Short mmCIF file of N, CA and C in Angstrom, two decimals:
data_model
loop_
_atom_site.label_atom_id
_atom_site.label_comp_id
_atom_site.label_asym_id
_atom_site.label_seq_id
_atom_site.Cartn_x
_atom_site.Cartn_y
_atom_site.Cartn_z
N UNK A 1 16.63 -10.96 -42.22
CA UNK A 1 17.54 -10.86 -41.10
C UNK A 1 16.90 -11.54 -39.88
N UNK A 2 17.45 -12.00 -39.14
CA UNK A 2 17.46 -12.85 -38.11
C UNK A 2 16.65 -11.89 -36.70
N UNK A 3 15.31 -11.90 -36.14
CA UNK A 3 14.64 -11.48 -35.02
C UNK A 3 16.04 -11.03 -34.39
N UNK A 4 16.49 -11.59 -33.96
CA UNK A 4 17.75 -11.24 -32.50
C UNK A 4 18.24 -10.25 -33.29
N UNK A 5 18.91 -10.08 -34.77
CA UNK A 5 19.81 -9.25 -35.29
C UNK A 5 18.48 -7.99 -35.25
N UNK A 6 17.77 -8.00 -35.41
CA UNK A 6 16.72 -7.00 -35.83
C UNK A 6 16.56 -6.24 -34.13
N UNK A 7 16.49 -7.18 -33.35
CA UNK A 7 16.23 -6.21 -32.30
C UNK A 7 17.37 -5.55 -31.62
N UNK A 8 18.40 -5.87 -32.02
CA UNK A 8 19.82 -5.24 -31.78
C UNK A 8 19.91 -4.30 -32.43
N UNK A 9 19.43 -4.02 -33.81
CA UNK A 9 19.88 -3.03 -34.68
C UNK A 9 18.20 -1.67 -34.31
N UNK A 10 17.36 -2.21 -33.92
CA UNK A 10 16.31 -1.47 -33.29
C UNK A 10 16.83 -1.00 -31.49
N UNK A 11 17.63 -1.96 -31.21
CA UNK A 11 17.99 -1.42 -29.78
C UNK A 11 19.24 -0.08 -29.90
N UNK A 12 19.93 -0.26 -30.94
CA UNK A 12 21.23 0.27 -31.32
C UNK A 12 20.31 1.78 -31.54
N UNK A 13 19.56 2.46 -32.43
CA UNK A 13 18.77 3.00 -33.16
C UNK A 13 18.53 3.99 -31.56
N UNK A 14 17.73 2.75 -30.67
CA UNK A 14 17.22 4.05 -29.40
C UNK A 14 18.26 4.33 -29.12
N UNK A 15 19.29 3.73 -28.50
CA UNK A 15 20.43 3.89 -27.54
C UNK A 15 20.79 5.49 -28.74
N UNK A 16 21.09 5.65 -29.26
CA UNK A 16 21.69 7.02 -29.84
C UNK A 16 20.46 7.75 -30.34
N UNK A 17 19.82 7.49 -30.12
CA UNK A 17 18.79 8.84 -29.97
C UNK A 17 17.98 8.51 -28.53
N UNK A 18 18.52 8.28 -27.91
CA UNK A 18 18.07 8.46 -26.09
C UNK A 18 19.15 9.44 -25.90
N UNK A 19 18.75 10.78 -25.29
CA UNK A 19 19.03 11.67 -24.52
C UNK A 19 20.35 11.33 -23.76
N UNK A 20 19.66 11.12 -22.20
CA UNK A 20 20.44 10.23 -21.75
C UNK A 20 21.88 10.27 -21.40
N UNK A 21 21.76 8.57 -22.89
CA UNK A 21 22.98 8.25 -22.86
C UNK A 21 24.05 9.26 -23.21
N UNK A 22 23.82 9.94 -23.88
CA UNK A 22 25.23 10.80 -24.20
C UNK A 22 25.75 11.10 -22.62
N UNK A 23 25.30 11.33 -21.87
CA UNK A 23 25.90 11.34 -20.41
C UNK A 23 27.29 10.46 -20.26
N UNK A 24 27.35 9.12 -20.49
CA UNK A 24 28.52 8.46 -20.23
C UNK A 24 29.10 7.60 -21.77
N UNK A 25 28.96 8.58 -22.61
CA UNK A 25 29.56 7.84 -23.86
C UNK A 25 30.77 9.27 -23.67
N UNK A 26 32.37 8.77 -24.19
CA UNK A 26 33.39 9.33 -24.42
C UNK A 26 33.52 10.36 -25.95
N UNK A 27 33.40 11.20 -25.50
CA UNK A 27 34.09 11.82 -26.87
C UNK A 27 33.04 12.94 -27.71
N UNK A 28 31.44 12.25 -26.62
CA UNK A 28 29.73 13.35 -27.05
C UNK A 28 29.24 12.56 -27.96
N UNK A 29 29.34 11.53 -28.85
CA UNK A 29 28.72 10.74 -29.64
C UNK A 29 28.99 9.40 -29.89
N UNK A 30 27.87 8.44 -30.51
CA UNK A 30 27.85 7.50 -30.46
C UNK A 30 29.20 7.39 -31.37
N UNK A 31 29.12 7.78 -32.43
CA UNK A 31 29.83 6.95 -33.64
C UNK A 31 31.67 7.83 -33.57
N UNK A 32 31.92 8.89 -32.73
CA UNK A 32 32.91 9.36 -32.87
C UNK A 32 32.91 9.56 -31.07
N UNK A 33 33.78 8.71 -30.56
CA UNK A 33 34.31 8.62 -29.32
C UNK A 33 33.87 7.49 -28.31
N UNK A 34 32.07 7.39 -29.20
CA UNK A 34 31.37 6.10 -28.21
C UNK A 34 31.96 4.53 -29.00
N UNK A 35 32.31 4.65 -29.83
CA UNK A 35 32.09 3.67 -30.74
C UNK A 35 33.17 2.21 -30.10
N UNK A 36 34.00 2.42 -29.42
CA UNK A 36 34.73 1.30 -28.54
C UNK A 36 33.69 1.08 -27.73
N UNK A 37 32.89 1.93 -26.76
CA UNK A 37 32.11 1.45 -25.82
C UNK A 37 30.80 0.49 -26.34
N UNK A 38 30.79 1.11 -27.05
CA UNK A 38 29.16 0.16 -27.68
C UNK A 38 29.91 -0.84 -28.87
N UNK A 39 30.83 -1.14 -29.08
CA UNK A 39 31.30 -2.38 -29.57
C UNK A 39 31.58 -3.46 -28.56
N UNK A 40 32.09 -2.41 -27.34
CA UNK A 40 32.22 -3.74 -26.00
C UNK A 40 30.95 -4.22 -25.73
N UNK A 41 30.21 -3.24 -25.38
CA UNK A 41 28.51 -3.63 -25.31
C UNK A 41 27.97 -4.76 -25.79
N UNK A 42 28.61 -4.33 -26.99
CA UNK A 42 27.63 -5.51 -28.10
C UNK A 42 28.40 -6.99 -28.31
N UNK A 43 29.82 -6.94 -28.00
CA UNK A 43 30.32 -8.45 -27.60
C UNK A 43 29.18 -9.36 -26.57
N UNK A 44 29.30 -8.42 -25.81
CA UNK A 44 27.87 -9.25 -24.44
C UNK A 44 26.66 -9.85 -25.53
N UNK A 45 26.23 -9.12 -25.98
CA UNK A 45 24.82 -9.32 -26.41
C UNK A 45 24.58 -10.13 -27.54
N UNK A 46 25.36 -10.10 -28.62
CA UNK A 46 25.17 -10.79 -29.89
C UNK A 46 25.69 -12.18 -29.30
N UNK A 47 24.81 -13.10 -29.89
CA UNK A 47 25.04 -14.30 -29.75
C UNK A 47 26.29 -15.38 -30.54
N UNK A 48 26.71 -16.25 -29.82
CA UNK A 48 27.82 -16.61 -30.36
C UNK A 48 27.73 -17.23 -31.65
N UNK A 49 26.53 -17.66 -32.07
CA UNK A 49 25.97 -17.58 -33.43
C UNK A 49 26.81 -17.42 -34.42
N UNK A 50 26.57 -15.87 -34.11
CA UNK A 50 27.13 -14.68 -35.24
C UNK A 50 28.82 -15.07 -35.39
N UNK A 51 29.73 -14.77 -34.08
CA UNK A 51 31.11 -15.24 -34.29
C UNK A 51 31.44 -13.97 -34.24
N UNK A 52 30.57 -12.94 -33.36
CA UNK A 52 31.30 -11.92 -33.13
C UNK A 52 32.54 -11.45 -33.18
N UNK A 53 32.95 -10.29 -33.43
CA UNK A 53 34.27 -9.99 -33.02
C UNK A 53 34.58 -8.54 -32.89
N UNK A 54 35.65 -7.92 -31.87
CA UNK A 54 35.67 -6.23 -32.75
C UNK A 54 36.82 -6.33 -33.77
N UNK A 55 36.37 -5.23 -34.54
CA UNK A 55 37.43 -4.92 -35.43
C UNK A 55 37.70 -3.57 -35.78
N UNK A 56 38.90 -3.11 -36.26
CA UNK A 56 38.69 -1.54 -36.28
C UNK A 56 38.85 -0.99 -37.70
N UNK A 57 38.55 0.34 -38.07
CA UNK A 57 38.88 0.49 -39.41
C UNK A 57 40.00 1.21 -39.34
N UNK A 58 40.52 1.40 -40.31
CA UNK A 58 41.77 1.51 -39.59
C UNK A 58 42.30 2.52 -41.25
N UNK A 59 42.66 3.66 -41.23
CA UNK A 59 43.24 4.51 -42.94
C UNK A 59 43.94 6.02 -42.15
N UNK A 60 44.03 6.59 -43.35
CA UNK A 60 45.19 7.80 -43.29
C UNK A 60 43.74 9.09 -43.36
N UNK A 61 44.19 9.87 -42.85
CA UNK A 61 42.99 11.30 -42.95
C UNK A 61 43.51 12.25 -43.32
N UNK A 62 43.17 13.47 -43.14
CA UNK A 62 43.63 14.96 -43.73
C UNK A 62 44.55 15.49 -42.63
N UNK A 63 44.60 14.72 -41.47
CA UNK A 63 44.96 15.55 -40.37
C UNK A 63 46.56 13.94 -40.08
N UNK A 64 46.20 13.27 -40.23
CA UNK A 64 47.75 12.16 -39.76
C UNK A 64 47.64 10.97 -40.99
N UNK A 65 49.18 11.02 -41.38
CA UNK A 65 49.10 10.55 -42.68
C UNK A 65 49.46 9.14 -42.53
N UNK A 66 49.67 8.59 -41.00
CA UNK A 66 49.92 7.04 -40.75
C UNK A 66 48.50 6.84 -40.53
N UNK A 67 48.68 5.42 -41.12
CA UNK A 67 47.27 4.51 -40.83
C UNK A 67 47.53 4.37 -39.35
N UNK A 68 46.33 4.46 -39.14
CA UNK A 68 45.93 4.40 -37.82
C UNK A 68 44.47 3.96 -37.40
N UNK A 69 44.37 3.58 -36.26
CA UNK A 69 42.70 2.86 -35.79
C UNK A 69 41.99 4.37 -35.48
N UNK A 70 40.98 3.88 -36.48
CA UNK A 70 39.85 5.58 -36.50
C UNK A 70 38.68 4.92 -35.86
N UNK A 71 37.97 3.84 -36.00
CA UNK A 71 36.72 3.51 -35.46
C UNK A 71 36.99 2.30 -35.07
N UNK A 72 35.75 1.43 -34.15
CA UNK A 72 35.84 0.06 -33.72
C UNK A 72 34.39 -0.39 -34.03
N UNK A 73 34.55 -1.65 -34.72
CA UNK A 73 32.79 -1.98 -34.63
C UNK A 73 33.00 -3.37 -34.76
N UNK A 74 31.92 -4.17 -34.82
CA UNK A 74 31.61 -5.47 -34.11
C UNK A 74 31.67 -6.14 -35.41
N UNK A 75 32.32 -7.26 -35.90
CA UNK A 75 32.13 -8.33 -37.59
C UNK A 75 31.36 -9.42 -36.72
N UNK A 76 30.20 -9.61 -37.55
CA UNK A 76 29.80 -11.09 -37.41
C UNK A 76 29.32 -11.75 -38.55
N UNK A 77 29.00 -13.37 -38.73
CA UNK A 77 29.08 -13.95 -39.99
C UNK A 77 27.71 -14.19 -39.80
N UNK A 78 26.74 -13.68 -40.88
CA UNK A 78 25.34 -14.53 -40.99
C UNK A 78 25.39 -15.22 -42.21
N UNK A 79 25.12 -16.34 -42.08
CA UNK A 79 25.42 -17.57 -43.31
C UNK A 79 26.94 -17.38 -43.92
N UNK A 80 26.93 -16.79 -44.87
CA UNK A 80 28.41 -16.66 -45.51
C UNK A 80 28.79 -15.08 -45.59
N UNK A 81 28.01 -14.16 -45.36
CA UNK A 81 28.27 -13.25 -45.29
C UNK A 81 28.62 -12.47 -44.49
N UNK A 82 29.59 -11.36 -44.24
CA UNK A 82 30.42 -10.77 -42.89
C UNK A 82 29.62 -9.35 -42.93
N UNK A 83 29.09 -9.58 -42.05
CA UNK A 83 28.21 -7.68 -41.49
C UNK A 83 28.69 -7.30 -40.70
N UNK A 84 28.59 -5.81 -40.42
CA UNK A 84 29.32 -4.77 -39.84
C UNK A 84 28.25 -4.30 -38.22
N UNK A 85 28.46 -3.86 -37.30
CA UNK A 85 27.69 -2.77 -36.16
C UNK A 85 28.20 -1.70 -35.60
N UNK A 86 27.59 -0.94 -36.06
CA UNK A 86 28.49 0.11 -35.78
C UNK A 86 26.97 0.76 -34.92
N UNK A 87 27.53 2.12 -34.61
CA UNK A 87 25.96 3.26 -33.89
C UNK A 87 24.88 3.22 -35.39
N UNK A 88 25.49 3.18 -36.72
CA UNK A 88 24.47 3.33 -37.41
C UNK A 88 24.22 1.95 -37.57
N UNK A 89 24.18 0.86 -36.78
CA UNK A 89 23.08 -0.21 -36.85
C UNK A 89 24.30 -1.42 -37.78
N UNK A 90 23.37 -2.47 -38.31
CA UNK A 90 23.88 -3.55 -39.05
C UNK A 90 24.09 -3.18 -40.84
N UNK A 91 25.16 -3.44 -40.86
CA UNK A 91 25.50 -2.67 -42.27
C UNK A 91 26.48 -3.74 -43.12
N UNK A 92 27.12 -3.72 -44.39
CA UNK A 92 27.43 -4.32 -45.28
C UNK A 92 29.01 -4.02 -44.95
N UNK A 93 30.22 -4.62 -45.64
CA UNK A 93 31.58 -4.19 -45.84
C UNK A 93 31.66 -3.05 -46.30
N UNK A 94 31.22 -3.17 -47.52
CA UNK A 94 31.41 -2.41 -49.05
C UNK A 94 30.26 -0.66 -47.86
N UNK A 95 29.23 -0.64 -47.66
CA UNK A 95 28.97 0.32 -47.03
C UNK A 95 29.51 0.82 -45.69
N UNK A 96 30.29 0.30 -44.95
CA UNK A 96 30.40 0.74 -43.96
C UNK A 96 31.72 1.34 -44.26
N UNK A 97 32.94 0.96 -45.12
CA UNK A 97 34.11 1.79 -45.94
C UNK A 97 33.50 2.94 -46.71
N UNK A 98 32.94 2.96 -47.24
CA UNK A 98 32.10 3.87 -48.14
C UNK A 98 31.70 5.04 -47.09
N UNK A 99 31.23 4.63 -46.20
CA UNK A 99 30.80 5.73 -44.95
C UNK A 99 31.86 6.29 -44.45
N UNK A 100 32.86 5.64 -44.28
CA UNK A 100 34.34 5.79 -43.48
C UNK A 100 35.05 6.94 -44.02
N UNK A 101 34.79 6.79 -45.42
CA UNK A 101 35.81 7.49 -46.65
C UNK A 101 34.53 8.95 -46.91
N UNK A 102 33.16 8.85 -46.56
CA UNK A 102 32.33 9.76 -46.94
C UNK A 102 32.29 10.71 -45.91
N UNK A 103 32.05 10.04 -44.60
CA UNK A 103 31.40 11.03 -43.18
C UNK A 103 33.06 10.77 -42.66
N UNK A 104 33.97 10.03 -42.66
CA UNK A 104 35.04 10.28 -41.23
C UNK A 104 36.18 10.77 -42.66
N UNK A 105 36.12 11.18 -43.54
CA UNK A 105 36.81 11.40 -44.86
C UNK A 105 37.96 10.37 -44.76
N UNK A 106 38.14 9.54 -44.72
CA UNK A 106 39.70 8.84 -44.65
C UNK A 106 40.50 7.97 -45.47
N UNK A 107 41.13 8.22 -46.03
CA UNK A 107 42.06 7.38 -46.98
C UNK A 107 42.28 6.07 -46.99
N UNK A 108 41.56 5.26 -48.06
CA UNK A 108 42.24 4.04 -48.05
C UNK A 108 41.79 2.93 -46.77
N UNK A 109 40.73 3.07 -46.06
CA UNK A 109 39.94 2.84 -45.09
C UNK A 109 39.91 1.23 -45.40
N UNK A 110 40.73 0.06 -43.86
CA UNK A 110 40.56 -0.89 -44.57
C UNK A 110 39.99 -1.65 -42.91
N UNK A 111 39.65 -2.90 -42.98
CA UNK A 111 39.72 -3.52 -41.79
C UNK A 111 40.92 -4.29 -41.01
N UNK A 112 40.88 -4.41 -39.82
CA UNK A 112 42.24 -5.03 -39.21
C UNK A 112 41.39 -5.54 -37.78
N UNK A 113 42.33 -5.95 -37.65
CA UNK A 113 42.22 -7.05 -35.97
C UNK A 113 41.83 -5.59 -34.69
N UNK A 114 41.40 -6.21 -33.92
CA UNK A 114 41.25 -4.92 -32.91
C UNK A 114 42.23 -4.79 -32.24
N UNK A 115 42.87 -3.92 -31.66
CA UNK A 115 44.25 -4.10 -30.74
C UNK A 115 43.64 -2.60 -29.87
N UNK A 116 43.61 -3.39 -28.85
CA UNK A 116 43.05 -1.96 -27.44
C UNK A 116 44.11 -1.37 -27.58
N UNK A 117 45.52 -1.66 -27.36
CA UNK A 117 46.24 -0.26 -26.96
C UNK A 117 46.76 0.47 -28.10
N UNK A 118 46.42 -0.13 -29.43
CA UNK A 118 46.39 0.92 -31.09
C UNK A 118 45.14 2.11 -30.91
N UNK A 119 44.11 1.44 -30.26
CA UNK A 119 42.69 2.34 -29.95
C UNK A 119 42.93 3.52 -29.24
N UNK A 120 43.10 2.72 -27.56
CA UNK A 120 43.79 3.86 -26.88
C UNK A 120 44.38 5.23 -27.16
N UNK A 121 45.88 4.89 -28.05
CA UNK A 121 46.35 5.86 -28.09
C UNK A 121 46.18 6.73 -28.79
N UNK A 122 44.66 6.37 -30.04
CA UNK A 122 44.17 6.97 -30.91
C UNK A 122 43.03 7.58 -29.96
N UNK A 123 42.86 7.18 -29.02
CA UNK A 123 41.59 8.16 -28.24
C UNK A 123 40.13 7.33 -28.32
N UNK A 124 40.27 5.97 -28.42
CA UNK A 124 39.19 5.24 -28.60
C UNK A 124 39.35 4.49 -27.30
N UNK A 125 38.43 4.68 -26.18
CA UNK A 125 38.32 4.65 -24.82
C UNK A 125 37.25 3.72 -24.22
N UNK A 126 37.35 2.75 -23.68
CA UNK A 126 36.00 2.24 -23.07
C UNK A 126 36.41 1.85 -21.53
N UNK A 127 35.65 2.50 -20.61
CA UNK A 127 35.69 1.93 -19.54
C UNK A 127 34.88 0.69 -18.78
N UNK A 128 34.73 -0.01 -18.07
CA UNK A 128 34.33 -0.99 -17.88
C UNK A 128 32.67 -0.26 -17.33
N UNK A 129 32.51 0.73 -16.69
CA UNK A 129 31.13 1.48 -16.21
C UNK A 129 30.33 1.54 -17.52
N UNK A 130 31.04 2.53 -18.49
CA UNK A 130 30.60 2.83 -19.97
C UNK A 130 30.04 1.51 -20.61
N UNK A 131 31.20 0.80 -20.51
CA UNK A 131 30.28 -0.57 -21.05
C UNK A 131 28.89 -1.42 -20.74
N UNK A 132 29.21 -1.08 -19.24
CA UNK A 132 28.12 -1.92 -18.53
C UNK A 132 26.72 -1.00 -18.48
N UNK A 133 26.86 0.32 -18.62
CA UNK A 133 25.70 0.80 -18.64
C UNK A 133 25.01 0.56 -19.97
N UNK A 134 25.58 0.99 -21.21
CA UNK A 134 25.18 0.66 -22.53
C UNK A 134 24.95 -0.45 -22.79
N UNK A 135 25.17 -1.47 -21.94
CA UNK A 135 25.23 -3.10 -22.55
C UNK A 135 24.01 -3.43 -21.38
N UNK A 136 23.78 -2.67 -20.21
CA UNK A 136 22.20 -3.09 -19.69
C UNK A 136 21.15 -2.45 -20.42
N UNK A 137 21.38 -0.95 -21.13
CA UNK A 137 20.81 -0.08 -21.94
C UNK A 137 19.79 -1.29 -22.78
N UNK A 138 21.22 -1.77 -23.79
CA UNK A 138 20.93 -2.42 -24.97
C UNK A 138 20.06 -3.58 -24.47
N UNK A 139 20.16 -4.53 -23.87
CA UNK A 139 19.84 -5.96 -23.17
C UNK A 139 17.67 -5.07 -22.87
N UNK A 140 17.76 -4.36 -22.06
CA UNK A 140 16.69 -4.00 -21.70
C UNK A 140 15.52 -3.41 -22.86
N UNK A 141 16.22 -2.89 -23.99
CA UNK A 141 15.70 -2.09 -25.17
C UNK A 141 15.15 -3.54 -26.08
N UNK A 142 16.27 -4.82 -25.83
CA UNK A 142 15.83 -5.66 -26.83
C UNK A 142 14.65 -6.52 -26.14
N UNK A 143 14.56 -6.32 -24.52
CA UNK A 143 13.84 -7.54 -24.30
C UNK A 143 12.42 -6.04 -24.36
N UNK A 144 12.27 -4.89 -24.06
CA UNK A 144 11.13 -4.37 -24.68
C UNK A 144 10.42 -4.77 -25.88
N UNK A 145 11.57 -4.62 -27.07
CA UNK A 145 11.08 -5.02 -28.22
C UNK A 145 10.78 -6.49 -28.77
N UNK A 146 11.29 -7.26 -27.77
CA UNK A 146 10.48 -8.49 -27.91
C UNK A 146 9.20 -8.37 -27.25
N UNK A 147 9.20 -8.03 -26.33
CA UNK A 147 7.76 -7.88 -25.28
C UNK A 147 6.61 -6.93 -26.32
N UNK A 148 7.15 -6.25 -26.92
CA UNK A 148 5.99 -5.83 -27.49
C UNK A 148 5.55 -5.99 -28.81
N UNK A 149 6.75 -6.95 -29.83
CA UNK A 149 6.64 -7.85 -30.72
C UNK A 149 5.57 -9.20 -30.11
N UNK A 150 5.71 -9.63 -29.35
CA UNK A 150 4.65 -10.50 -28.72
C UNK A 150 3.47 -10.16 -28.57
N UNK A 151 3.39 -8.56 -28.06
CA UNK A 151 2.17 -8.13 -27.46
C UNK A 151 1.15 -7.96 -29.15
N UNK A 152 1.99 -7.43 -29.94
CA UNK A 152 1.05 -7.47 -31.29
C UNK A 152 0.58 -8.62 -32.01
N UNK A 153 0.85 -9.51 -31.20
CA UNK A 153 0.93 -11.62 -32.65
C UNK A 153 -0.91 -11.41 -31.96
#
């Protein structure tokens, strides 16, 4: 994996286990309420490289039987392959559905285009503050971990 992808997925890692932040993430957690905010975040930061994008997952649950947008996380392409970012870091297709259908239980869990006001009204919230704090969070966590990737050569 690519240094830059590595220190994103090491910056991702503190940001949800820093204290902290739970202060201005929506909803008390990264992966259930924060997860629009730290996908906006991470548009800033990943390089255009990758071909970022958000996307949401989008299936039926125990509780509303229309598909609907349940999570948001970031697709980008390294070589030919499409990886996932979510709070639990850089992840595969095939695993990050697998997680969807395991930890958020949901039916039929597929990907789709991002559409803010499908999010919205599902309760997936990012404000422009939320963003900007998590996205200086992240920016500052990666240039640590370069600084002290250097400090060990």
């Amino acid at each position: 994996m690519d240094k830059s992808l590595e220190q994103i997925n090491l910056a991702i890692a503190s940001l949800v286990n820093h204290n902290e932040s739970y202060s201005w993430v929506p909803g008390g957690t990264w992966s259930a309420g924060g997860c629009g905010v730290l996908s906006m975040a991470l548009l800033d930061i990943i390089h255009d490289v990758y071909h970022p994008r958000p996307v949401v997952i989008q299936g039926k649950s125990h509780h509303n039987s229309e598909v609907a947008p349940q999570h948001v996380c970031i697709q980008i392409k390294v070589d030919v392959e499409e990886l996932f970012i979510d709070a639990d870091g850089i992840q595969t297709k095939d695993r990050l559905l697998t997680k969807m259908v395991t930890l958020e239980r949901l039916i039929s869990p597929s990907i789709a285009f991002y559409d803010n006001d499908a999010c919205v009204q599902q309760g997936i919230t990012a404000t422009p503050e939320q963003i900007e704090k998590t996205g200086l969070y992240l920016r500052n966590e990666c240039l640590n971990i370069q600084r002290n990737s250097h400090d060990r050569q």
